[in-house]
Coordinates of C-alpha atoms and ligand atoms in Angstrom, one line a residue:
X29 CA -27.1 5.3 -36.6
X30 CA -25.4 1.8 -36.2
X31 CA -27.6 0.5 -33.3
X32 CA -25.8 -2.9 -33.3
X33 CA -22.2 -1.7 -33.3
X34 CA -23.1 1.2 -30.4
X35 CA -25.1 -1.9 -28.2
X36 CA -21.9 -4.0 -29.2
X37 CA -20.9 -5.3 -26.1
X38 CA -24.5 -5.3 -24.6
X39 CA -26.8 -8.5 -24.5
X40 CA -30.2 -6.4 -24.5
X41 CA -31.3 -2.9 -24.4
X42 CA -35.0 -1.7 -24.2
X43 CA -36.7 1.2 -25.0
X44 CA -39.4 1.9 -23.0
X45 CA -42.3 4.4 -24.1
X46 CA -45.6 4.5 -22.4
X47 CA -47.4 8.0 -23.6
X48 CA -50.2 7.8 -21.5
X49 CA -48.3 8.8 -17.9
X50 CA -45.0 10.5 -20.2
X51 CA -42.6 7.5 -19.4
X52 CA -39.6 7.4 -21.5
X53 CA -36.9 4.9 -19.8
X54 CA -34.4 2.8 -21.4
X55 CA -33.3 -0.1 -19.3
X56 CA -29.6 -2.0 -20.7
X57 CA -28.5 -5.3 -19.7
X58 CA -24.7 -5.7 -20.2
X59 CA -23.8 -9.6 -19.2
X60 CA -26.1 -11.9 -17.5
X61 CA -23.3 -14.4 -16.9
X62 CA -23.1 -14.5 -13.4
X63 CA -26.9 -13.9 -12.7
X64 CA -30.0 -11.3 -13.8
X65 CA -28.7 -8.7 -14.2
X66 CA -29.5 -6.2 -11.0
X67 CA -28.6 -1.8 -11.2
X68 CA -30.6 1.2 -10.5
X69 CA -32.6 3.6 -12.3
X70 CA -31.5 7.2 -12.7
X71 CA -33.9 10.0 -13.4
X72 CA -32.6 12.8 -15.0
X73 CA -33.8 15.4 -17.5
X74 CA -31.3 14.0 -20.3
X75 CA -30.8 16.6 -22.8
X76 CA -31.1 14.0 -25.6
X77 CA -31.6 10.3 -26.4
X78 CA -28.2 9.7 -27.1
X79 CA -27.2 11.5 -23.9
X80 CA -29.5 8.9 -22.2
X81 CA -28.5 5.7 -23.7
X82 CA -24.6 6.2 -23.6
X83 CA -25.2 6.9 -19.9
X84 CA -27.1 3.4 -19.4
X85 CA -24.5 1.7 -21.3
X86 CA -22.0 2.7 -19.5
X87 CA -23.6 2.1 -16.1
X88 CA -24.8 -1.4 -17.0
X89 CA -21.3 -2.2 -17.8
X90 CA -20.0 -0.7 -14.9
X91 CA -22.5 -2.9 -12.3
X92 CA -20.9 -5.9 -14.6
X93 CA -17.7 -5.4 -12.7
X94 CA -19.4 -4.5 -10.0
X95 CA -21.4 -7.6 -9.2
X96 CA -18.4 -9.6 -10.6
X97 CA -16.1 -8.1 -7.5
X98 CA -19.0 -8.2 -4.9
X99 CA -19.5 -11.7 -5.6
X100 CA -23.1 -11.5 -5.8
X101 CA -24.2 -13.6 -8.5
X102 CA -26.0 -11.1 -10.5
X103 CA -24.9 -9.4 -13.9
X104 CA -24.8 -6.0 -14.4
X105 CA -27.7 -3.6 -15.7
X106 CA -29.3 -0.3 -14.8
X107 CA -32.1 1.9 -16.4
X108 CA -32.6 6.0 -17.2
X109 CA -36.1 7.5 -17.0
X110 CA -35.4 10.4 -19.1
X111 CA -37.2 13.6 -17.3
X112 CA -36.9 15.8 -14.7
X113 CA -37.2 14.3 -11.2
X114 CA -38.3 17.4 -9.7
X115 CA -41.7 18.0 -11.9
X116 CA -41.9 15.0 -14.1
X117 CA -42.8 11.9 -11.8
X118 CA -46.2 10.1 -10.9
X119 CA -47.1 7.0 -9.2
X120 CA -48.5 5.7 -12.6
X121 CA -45.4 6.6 -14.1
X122 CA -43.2 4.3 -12.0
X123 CA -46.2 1.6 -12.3
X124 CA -45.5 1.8 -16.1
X125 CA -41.7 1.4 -15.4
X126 CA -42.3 -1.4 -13.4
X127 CA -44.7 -3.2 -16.1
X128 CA -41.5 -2.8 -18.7
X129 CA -39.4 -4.6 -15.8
X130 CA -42.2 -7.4 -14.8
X131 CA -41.7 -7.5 -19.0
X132 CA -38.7 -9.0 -18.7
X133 CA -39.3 -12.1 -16.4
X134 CA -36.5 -11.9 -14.0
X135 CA -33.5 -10.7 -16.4
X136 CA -33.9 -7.4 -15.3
X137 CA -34.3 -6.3 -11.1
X138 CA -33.8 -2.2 -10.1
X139 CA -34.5 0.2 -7.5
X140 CA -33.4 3.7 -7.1
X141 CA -30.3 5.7 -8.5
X142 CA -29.5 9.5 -8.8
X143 CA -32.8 10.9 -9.1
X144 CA -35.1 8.1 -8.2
X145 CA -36.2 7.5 -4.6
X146 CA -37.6 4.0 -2.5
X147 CA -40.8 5.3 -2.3
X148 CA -40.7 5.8 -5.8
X149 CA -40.1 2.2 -6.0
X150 CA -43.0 1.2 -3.8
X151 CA -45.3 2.2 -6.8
X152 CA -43.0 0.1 -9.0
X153 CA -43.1 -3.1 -7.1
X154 CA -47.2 -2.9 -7.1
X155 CA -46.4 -4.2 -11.2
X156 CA -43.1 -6.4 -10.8
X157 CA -41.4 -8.5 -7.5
X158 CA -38.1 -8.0 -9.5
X159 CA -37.6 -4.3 -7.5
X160 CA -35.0 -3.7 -4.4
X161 CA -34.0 -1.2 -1.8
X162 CA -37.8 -0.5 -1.4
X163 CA -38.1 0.6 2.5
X164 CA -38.1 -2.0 5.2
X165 CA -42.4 -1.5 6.0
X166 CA -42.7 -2.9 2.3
X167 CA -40.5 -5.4 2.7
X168 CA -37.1 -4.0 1.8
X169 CA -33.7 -3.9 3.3
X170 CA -33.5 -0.2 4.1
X171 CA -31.1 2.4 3.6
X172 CA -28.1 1.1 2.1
X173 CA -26.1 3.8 2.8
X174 CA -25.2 2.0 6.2
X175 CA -23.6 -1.2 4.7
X176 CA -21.9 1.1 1.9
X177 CA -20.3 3.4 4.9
X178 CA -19.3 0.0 6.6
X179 CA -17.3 -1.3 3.4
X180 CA -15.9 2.1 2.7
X181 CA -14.0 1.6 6.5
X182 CA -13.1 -1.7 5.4
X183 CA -11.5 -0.3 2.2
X184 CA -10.2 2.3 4.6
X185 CA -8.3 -0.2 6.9
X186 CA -7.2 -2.3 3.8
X187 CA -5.6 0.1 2.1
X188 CA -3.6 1.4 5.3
X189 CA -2.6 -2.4 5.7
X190 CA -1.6 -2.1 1.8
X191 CA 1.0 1.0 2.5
X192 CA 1.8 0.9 6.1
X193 CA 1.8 -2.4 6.8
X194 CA -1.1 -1.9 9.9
X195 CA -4.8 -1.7 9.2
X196 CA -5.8 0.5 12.2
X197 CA -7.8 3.5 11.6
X198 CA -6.2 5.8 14.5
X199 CA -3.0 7.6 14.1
X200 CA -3.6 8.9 10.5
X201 CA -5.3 11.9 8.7
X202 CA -8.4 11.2 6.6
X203 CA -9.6 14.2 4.0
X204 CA -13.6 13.4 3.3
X205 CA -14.8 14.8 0.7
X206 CA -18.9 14.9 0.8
X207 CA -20.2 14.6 4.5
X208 CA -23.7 13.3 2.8
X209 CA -25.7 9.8 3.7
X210 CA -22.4 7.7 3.7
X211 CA -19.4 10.2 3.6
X212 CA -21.3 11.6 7.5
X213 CA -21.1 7.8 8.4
X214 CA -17.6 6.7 7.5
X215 CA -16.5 10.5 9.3
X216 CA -17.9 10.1 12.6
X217 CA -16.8 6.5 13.1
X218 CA -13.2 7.4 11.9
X219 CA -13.7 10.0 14.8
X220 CA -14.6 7.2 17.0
X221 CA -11.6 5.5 16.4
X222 CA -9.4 8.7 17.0
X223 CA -8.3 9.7 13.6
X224 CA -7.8 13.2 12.5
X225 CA -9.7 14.6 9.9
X226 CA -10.2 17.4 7.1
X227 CA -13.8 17.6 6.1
X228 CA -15.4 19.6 2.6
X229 CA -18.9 20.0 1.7
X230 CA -21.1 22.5 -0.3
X231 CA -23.8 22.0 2.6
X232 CA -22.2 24.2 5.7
X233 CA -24.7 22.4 8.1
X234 CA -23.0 19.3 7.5
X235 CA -19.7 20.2 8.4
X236 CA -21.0 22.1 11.5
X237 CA -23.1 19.1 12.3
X238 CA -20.2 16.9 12.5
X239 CA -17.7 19.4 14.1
X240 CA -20.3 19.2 16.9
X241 CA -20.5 15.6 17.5
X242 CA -16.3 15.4 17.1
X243 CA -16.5 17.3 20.4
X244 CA -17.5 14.2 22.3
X245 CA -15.4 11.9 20.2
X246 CA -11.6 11.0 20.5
X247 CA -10.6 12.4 16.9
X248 CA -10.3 16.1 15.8
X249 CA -12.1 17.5 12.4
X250 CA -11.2 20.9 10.8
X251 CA -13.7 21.9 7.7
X252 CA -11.9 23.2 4.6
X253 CA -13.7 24.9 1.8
X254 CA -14.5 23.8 -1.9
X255 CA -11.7 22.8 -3.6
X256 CA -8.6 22.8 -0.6
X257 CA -9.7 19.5 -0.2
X258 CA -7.2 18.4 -2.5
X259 CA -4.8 19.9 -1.2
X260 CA -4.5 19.2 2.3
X261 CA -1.8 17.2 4.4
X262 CA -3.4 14.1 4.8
X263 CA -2.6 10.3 4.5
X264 CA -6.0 9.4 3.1
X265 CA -8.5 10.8 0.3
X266 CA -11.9 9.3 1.1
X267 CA -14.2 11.2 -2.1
X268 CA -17.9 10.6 -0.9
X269 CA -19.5 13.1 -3.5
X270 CA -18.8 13.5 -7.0
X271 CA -17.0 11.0 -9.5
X272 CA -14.3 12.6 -12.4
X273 CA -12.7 14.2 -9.4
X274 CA -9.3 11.9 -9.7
X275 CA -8.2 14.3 -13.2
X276 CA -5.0 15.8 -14.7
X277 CA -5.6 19.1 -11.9
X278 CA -6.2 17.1 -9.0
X279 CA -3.8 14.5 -9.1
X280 CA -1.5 17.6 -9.2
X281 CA -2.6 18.8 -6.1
X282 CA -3.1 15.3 -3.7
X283 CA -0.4 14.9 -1.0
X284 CA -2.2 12.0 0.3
X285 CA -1.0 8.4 -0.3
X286 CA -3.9 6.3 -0.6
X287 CA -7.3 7.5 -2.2
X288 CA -10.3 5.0 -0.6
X289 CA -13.8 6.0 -0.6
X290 CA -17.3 5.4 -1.6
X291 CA -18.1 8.0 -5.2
X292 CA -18.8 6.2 -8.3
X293 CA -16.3 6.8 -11.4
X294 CA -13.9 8.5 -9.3
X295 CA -11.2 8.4 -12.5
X296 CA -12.2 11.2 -14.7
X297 CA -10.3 8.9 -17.3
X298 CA -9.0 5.4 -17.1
X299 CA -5.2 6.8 -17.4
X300 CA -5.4 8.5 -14.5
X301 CA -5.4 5.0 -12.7
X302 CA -1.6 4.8 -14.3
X303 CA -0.7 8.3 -13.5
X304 CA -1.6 7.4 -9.6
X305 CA 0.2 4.3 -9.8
X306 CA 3.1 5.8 -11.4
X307 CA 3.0 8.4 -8.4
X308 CA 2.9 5.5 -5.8
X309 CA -0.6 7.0 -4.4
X310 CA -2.7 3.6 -4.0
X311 CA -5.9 3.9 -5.4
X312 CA -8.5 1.2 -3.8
X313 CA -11.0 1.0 -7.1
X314 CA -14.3 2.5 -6.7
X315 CA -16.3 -0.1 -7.1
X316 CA -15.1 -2.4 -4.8
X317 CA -14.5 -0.1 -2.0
X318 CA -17.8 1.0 -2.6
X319 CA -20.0 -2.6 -2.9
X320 CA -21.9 -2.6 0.3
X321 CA -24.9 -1.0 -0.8
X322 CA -25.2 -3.8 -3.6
X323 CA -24.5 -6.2 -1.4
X324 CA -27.2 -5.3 0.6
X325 CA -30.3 -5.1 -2.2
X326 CA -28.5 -8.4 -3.7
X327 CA -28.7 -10.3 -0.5
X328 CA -32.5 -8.8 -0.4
X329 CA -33.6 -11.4 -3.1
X330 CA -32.5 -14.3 -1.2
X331 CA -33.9 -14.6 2.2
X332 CA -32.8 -11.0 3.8
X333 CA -30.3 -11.4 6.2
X334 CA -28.3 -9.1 8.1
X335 CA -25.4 -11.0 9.1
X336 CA -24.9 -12.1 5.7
X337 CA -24.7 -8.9 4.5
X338 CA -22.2 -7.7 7.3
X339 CA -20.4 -10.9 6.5
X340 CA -20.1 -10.3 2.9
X341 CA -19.7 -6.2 3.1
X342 CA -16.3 -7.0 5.5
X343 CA -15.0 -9.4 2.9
X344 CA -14.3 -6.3 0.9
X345 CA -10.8 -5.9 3.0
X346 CA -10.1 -9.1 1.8
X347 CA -10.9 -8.7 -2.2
X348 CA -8.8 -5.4 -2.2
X349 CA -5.9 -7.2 -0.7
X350 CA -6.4 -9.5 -3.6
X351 CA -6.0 -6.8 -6.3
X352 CA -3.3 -4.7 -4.5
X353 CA -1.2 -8.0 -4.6
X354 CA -2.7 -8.5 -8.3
X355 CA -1.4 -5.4 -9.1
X356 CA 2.3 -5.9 -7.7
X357 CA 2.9 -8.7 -8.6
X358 CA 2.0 -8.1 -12.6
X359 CA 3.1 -4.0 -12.3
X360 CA -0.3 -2.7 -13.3
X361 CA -2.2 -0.6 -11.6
X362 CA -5.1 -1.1 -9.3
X363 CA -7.8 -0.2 -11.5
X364 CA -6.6 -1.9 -14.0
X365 CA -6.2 -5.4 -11.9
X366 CA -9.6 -4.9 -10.5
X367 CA -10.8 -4.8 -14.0
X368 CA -9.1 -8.4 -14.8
X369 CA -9.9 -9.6 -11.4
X370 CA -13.8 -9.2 -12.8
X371 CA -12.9 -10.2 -16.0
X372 CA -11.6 -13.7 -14.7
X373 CA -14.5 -14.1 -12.6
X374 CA -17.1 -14.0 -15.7
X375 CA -15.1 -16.0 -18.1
X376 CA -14.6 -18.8 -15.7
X377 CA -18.6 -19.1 -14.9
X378 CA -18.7 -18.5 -19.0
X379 CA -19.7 -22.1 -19.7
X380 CA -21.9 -22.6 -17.2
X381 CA -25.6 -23.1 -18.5
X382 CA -28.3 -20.2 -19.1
X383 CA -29.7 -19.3 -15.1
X384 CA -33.2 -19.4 -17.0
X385 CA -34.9 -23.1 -16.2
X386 CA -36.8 -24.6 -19.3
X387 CA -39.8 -22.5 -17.8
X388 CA -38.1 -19.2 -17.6
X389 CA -38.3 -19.2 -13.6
X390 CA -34.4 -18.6 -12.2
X391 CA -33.0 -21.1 -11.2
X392 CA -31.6 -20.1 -8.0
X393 CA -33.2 -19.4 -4.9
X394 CA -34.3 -16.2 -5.6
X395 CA -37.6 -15.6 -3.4
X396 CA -39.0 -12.5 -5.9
Ligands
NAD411 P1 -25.5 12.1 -0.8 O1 -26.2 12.8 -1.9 O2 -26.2 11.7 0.4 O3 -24.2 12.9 -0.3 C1 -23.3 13.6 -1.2 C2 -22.7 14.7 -0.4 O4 -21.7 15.4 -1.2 C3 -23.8 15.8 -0.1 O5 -23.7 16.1 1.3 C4 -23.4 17.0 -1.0 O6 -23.7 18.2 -0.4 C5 -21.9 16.8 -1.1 N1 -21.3 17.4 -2.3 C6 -21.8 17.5 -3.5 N2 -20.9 18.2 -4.3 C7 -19.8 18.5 -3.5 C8 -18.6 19.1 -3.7 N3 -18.3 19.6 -4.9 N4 -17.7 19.2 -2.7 C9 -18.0 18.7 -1.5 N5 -19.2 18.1 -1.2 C10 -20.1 17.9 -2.2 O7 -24.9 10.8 -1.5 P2 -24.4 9.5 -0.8 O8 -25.4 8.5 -0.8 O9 -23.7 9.8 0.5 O10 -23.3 9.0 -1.9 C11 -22.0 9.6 -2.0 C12 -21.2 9.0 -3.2 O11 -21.1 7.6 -3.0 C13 -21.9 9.2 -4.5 O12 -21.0 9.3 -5.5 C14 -22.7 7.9 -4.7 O13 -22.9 7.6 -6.1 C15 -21.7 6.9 -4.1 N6 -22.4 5.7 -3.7 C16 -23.4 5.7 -2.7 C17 -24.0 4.5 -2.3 C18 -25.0 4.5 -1.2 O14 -25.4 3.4 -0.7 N7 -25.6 5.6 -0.8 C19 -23.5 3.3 -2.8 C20 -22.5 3.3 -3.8 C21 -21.9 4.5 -4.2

């Protein structure tokens, strides 16, 4: 195997291996030009190495873009424990993780993914300060599903500004897909504001749970199953559950004309950001729409602040206006000016010197 040529684009990727508590992570840092690079760590029983490391790469890369659009001066990164998240972890485990991390001195900071929890983290932090999204009695910033939901509502009313010229939430017909810790969020404050919705999700109890509380609320919900979703007569996708669910089937079956809402990787591939362009559905990228969350943990290494974190989570109307005119004005699609929107970001801050001081300590105000 060409190690060098599949790691191409990264700056650093480590494999961790402690065989005394069964820890086998791999942690990837793709660009460090904006800051340390900051992104989760996913547990998941990865069926081989290579399985494991192609997911990290891609991840890493992805929180690239992510910080770059968030404007959160970190770079991107992210880490895989490989094993099973059900019967595989310890407390000394995550300790060992977090003695790889502390290894790094502050390139590296993480806190939980798929498969990985905050108290998971807790153990983590007792090693390294470089951990985030811990819960608030040890010092973290709490569930970040909140400020996710919040920017998802701002991507909401964005993208309605983008195609029918008003940003209000009212008046139009949302289909949610995943009613879990932020899809449940963004539903019941679009029923708040009066909006009509179709709701899908595998767990019954949430649709019933919210079909309850839309009995004292202005808007009207009606649960659909599985895959009707798709389908529906709506204005407005809003995916909150799985990503790859923008593919050649779906995009056959969407009637809506904007697609905002908080699931990673929503394009199964990255033509399918043409084919919706082409279609004149608006896609608001995933990543942007989806920032709040980051926000949050990133803003947690300062000096926490809530307002801040509002502040910055709202801007995301404004960044999404940015690459909807982006991608008029040059006829690409969305996804594909969010992309250059990052890209512009990095290479301008390219020349800039090393965030390391002469004795390794970060050079910005980072308080862990
Ligand atoms: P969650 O696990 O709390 O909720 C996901 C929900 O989707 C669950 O209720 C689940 O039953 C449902 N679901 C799963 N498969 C489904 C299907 N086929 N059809 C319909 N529903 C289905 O997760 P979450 O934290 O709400 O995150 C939702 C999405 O947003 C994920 O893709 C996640 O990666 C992304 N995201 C979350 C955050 C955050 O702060 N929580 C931040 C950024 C991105």
């Amino acid at each position: 195997m060409d190690v060098f040529s599949e790691i191409s684009g990264h700056e650093q990727v480590v494999f961790c291996n402690d065989p005394h508590t069964g820890l086998k992570a791999i942690i990837a840092i793709h660009n460090t030009t904006l800051g340390p690079a900051l992104g989760g760590c996913r547990m998941r029983p990865y069926a081989t190495v290579n399985e494991a490391l192609n997911d990290v790469l891609r991840l890493s890369k992805g929180m690239t873009y992510k910080c770059a659009a968030a404007d959160v001066d970190f770079g991107g990164g992210k880490s895989v424990i490989i094993g099973d998240p059900l019967g595989e972890k310890s407390p000394e485990l995550f300790r060992a993780f977090g003695q790889f991390v502390e290894s790094l001195k502050g390139r590296f900071y993480t806190g939980t993914d798929m498969g990985t929890t905050p108290e998971d983290f807790v153990h983590a932090s007792k090693e390294t300060q470089c951990i985030v999204g811990i819960p608030e009695e040890y010092g973290g910033s709490g569930d970040s599903s909140i400020p996710t939901a919040l920017g998802v509502i701002y991507g909401i009313k964005a993208t309605n500004k983008a195609v029918w010229g008003d940003d209000a939430l009212q008046g139009r017909t949302y289909a949610i897909q995943g009613l879990g810790k932020v899809g449940f969020k963004v539903a019941e404050r679009l029923l708040e504001e009066g909006a009509d919705l179709f709701v899908s999700d595998i767990n019954e109890a949430a649709c019933e749970l919210l079909v309850q509380k839309a009995k004292d609320l202005p808007g009207s919900v009606k649960s659909v199953r599985g895959e009707d979703i798709y389908g529906v007569s709506a204005d407005v996708f809003v995916p909150c559950a799985l990503g790859g669910i923008i593919n050649d089937w779906t995009i056959e079956e969407l009637k809506v004309k904007a697609i905002a809402g908080s699931a990673n990787n929503q394009l199964e591939r990255e033509e399918h950001g043409q084919d919706l362009w082409r279609r004149g559905i608006l896609y608001a990228p995933d990543y942007i729409v989806n920032a709040g969350g980051l926000i949050q943990v990133a803003d947690e290494l300062y000096e926490p602040n809530k307002q801040r974190v509002l502040t910055k989570t709202k801007a995301i109307y404004t960044s999404l206006l940015e690459v909807y005119k982006h991608s008029e004005d040059r006829g690409i699609c969305t996804a594909e000016a969010a992309d250059l929107f990052c890209e512009q970001r990095i290479e301008a801050r390219k020349h800039r010197s090393s965030f390391f001081t002469a004795d390794r300590k970060p050079k910005w105000n980072i308080k862990r």
